[in-house]
mmCIF file of C-alpha atoms in Angstrom:
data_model
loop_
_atom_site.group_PDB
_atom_site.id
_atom_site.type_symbol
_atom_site.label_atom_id
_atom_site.label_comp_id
_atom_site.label_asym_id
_atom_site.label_seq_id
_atom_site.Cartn_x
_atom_site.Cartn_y
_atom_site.Cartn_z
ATOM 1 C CA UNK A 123 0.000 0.000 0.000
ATOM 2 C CA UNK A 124 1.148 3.527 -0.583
ATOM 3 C CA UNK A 125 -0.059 6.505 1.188
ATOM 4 C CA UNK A 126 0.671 10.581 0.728
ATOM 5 C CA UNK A 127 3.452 11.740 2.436
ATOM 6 C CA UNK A 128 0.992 13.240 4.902
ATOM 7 C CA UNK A 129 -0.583 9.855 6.039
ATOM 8 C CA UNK A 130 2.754 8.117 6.122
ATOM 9 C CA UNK A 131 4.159 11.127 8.042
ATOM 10 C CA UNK A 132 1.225 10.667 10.661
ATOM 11 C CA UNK A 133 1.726 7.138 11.196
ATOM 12 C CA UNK A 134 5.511 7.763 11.224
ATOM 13 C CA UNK A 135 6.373 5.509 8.321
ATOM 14 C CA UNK A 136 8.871 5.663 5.363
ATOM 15 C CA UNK A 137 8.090 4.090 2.220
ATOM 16 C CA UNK A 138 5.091 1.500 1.105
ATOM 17 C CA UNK A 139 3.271 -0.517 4.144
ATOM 18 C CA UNK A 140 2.471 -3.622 4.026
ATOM 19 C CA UNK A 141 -0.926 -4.968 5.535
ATOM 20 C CA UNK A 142 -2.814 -8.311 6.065
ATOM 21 C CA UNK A 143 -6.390 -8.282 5.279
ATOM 22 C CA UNK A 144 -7.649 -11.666 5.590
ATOM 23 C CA UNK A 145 -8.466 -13.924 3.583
ATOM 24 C CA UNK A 146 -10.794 -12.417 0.783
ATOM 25 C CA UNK A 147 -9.154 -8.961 0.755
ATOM 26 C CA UNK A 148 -11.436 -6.266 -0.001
ATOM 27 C CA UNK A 149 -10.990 -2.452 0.087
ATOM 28 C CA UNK A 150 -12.791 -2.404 3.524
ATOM 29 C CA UNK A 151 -10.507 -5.309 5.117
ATOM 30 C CA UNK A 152 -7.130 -3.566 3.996
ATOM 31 C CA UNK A 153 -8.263 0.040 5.474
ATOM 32 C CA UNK A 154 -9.370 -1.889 8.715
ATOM 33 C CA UNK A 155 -6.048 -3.335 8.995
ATOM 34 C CA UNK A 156 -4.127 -0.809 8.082
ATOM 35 C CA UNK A 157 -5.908 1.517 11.376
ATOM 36 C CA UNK A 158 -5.379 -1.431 13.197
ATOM 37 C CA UNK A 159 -1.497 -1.391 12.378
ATOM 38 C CA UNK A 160 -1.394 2.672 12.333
ATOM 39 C CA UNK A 161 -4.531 3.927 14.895
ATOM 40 C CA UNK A 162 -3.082 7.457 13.904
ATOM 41 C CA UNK A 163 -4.896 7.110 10.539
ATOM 42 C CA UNK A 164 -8.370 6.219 12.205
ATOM 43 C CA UNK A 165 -10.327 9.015 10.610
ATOM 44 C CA UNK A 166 -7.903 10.141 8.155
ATOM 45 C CA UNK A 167 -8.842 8.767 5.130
ATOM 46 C CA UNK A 168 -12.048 7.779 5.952
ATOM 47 C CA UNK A 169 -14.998 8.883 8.247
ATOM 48 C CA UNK A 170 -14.957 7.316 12.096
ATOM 49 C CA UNK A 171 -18.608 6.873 12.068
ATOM 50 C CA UNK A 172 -19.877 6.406 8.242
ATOM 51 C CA UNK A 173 -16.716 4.361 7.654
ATOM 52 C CA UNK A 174 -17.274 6.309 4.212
ATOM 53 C CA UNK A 175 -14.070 7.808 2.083
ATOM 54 C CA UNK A 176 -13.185 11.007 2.883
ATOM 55 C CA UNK A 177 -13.784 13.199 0.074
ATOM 56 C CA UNK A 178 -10.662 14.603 -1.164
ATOM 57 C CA UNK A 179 -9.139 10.596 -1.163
ATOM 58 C CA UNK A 180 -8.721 8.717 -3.808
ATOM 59 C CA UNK A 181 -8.055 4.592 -3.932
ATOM 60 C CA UNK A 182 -6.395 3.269 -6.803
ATOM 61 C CA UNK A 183 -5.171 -0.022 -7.918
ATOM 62 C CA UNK A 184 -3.665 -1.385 -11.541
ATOM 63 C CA UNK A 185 -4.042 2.041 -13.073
ATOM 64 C CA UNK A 186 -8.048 2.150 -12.043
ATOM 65 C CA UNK A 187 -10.107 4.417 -9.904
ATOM 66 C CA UNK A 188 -11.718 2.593 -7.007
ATOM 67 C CA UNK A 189 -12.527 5.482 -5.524
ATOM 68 C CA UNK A 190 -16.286 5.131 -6.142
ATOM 69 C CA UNK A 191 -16.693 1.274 -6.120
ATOM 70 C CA UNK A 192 -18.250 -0.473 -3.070
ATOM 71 C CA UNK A 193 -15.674 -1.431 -0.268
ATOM 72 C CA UNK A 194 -16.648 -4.784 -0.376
ATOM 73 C CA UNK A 195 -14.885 -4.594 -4.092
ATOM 74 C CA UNK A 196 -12.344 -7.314 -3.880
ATOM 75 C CA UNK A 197 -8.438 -6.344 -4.836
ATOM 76 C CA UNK A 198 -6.731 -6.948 -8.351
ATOM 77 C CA UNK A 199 -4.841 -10.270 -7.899
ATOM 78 C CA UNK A 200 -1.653 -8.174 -9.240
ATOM 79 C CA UNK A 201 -1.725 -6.415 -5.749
ATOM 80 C CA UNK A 202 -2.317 -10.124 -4.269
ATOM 81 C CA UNK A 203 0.350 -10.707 -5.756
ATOM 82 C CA UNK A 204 2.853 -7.602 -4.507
ATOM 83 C CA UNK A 205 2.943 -7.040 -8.042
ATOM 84 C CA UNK A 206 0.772 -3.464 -7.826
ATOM 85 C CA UNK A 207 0.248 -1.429 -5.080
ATOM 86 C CA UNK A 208 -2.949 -0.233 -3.542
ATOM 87 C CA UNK A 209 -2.872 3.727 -3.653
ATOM 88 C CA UNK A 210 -4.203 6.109 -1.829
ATOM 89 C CA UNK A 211 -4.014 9.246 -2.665
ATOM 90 C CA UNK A 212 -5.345 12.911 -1.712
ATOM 91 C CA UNK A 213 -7.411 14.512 -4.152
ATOM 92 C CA UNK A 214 -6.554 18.087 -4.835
ATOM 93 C CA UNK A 215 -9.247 20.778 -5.610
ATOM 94 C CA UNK A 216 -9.162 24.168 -6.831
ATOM 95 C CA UNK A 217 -8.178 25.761 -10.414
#
């Protein structure tokens, strides 16, 4: 998984992280463990209590926007596979 510098600098980590998300990984079960690993991200890049993206992230994955699919929306096997990582990335705004 890669984060923004932000996020990484939050959780004070360098570099990709690596997380296990069972055994059916699904956008849902690698953001769970992920806060499990890092609780200074609970909240960060998604809402506490919706459990809903926060709106100026972005999830990507094998060059494709997940960003709007359902969490349940299992990974690409390439990032199974450590071949791709699993992005996340701020959104920016403005023009």
């Amino acid at each position: 998984m890669v984060l923004p510098a932000h996020l990484r600098s939050l959780a004070n980590l360098s570099g990709e992280v690596t997380v296990v998300a069972g055994d059916e990984p699904t956008i849902r079960s690698v953001l769970d463990a992920l806060e499990r690993a890092h609780p200074a991200l609970r909240g960060t890049i998604r809402d506490q209590e919706s459990g809903k993206r926060r709106p100026f992230v972005r999830y990507y994955a094998c060059s494709e926007d997940l960003s709007h699919e359902p969490v349940s929306t299992p990974l690409p096997p390439e990032v199974l596979a450590g071949k791709e990582p699993f992005l996340v990335v701020g959104a920016m705004a403005g023009g």
